[in-house]
Short mmCIF file of C-alpha atoms in Angstrom, two decimals:
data_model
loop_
_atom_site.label_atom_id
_atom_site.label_comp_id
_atom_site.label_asym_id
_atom_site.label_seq_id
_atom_site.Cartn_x
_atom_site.Cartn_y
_atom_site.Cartn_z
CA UNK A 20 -123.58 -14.42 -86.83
CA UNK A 21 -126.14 -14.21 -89.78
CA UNK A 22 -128.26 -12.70 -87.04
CA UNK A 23 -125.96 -10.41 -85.93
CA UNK A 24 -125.00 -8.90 -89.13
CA UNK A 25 -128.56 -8.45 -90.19
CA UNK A 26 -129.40 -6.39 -86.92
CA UNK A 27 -126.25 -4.34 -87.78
CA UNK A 28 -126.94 -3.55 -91.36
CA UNK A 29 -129.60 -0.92 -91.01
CA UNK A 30 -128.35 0.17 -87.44
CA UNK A 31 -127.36 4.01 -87.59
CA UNK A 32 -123.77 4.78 -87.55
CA UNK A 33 -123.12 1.23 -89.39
CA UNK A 34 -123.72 2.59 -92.66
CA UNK A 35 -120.09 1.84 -93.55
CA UNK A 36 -119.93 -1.77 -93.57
CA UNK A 37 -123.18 -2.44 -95.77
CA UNK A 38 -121.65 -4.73 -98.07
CA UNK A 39 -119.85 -6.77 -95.71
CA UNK A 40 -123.22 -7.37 -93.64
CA UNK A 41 -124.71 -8.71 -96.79
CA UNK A 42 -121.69 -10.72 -97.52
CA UNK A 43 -121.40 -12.13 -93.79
CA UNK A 44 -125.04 -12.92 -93.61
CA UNK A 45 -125.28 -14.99 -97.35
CA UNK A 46 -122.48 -17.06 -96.30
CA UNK A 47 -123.61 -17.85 -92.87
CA UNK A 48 -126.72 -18.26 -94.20
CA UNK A 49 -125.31 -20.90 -96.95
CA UNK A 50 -123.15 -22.47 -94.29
CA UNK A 51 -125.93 -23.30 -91.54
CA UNK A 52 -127.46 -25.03 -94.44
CA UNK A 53 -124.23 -26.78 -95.59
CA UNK A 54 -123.63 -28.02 -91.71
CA UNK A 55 -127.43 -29.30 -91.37
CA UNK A 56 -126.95 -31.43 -94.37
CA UNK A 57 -123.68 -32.89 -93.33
CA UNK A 58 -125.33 -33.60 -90.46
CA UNK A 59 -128.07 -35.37 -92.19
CA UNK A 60 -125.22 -36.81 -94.13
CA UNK A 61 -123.15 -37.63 -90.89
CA UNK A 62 -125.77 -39.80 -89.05
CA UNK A 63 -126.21 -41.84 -92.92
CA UNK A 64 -122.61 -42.51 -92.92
CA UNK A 65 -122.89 -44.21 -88.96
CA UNK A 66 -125.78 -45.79 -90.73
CA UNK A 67 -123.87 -47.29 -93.29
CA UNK A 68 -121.04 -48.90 -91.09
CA UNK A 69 -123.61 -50.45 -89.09
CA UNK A 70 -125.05 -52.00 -92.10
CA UNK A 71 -121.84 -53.24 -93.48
CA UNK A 72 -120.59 -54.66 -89.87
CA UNK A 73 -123.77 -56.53 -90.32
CA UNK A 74 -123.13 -57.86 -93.69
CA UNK A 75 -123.20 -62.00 -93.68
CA UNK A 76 -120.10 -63.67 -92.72
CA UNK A 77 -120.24 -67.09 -93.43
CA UNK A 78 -117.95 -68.24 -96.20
CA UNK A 79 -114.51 -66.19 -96.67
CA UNK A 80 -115.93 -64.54 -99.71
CA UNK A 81 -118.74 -62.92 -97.41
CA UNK A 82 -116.03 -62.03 -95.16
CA UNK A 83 -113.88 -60.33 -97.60
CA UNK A 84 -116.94 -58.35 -98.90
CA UNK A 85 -118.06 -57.24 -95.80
CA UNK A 86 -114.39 -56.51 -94.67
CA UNK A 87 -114.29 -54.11 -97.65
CA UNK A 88 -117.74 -53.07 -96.62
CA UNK A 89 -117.28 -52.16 -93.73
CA UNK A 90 -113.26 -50.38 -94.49
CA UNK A 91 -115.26 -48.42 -97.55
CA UNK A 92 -118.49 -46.89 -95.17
CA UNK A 93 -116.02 -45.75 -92.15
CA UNK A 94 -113.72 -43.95 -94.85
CA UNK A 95 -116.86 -42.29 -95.53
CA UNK A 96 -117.97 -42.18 -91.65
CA UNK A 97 -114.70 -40.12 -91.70
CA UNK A 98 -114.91 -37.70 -94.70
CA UNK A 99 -118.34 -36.59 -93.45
CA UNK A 100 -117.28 -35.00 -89.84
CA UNK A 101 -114.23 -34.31 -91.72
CA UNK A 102 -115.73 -31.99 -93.95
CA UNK A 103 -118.32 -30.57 -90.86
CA UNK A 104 -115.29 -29.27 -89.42
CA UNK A 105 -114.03 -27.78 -92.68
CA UNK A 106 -116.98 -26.09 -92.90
CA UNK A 107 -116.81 -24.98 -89.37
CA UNK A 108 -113.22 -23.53 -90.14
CA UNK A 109 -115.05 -21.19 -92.69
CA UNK A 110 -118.06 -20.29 -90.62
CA UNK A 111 -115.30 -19.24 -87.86
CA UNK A 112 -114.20 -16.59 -90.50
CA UNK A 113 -117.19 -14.95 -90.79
CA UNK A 114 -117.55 -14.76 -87.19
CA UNK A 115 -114.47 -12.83 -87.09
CA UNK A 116 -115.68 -10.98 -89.03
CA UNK A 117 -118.71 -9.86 -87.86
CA UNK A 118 -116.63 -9.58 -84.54
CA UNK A 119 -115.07 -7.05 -85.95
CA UNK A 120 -117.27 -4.86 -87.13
CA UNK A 121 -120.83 -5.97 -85.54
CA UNK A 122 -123.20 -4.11 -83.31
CA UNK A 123 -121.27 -4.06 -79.99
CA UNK A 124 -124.38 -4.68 -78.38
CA UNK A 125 -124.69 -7.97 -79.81
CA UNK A 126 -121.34 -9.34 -79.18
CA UNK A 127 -123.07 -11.85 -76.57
CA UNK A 128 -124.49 -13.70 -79.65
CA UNK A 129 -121.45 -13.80 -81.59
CA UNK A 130 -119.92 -14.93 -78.09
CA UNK A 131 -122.89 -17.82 -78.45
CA UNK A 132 -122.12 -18.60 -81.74
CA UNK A 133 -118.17 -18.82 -81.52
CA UNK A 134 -118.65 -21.51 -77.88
CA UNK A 135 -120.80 -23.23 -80.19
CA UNK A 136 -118.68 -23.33 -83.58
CA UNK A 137 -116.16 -24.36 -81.20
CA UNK A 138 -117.97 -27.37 -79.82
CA UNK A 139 -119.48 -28.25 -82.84
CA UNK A 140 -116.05 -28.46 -84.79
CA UNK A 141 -114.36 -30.35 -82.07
CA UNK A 142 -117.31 -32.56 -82.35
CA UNK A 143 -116.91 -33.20 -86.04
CA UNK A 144 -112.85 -34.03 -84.98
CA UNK A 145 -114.22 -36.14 -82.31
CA UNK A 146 -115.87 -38.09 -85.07
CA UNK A 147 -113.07 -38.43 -87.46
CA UNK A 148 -110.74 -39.70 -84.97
CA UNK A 149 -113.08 -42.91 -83.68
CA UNK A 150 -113.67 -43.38 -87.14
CA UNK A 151 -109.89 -43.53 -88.36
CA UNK A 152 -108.45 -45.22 -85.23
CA UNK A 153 -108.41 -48.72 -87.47
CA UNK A 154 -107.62 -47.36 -90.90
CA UNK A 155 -104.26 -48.11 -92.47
CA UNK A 156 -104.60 -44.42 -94.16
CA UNK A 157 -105.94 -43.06 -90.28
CA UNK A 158 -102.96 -40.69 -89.94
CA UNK A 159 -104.00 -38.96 -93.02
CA UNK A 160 -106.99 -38.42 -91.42
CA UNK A 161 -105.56 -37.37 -88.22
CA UNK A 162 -102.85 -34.94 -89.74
CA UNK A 163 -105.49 -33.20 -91.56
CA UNK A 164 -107.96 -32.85 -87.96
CA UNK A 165 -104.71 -31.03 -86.23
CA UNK A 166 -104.17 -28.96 -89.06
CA UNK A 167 -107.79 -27.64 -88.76
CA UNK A 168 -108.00 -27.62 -85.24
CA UNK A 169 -104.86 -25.31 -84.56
CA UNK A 170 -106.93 -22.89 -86.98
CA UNK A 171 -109.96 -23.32 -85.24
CA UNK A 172 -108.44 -22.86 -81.43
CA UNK A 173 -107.24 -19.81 -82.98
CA UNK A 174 -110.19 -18.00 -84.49
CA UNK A 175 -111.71 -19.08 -81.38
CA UNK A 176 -109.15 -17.42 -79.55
CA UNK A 177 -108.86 -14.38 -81.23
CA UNK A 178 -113.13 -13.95 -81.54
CA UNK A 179 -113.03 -14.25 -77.66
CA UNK A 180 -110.01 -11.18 -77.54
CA UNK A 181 -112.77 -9.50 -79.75
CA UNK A 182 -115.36 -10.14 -77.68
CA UNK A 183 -113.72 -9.22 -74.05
CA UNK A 184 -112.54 -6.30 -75.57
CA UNK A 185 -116.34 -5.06 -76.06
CA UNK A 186 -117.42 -6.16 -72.56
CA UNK A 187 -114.57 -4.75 -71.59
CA UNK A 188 -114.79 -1.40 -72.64
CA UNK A 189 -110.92 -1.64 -73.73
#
């Protein structure tokens, strides 16, 4: 999408939109960053329950530590996809955007990046839910993933209208 909006913004007839080209591109610029270190952040957290499940268990204080351990670093293991598909939610917004007003003659690659925003937020609710399925606080967790993923199925829906639309001719 940053892509996209950066071949639009010197592209004759475009001249309109200048601003919101810079505007798309910084923030899906800052995003892709914010999404590379969750994912950095993501594989620590799996890290980190491993470690814990680990954790000695011989006397019933080790147990109880790594018990709490082990609750503490999937909380975590949860927050972390969690917050990939927040993040995922915003990036779909600037795809609309650029949907909207992008060179129609790069609509496959916001057609690329929408499939994989897609995948890569019902990835990050994949995560959540495997990580919450034990927790006594999981539906929290789970209430929050369906709130995100009704928005999500419908930028994605409505970036795909967009899209067809330009292939389309309509």
């Amino acid at each position: 999408s940053a892509m996209v909006a950066n071949l639009t913004i010197h592209k004759k007839g475009f001249e309109s939109n200048y601003k919101k080209y810079i505007s798309i591109s910084e923030n899906c610029q800052k995003l892709k960053d914010e999404l590379m270190q969750l994912s950095s952040d993501d594989s620590l957290a799996y890290d980190n329950v491993i470690n814990a499940i680990r954790l000695p268990k011989k006397t019933n204080i080790d147990i109880s530590f790594r018990n709490k351990q082990i609750e503490l670093a999937t909380i975590n293991a949860a927050e972390v996809p969690l917050k990939i598909l927040e993040k995922c939610l915003s990036t779909f917004k600037q795809v609309l955007n650029i949907s909207k007003i992008g060179n129609p003659n790069s609509i496959t690659d916001i057609g690329v990046a929408n499939e994989l925003l897609l995948s890569g937020a019902r990835g990050a609710a994949y995560n959540v839910l495997i990580n919450v399925k034990d927790l006594k606080n999981g539906k929290t967790f789970k209430d929050k993933v369906d709130f995100y993923l009704k928005q999500v199925d419908s930028y994605h829906f409505e970036i795909t209208e967009n899209i067809n639309k330009i292939l389309n001719n309509d």
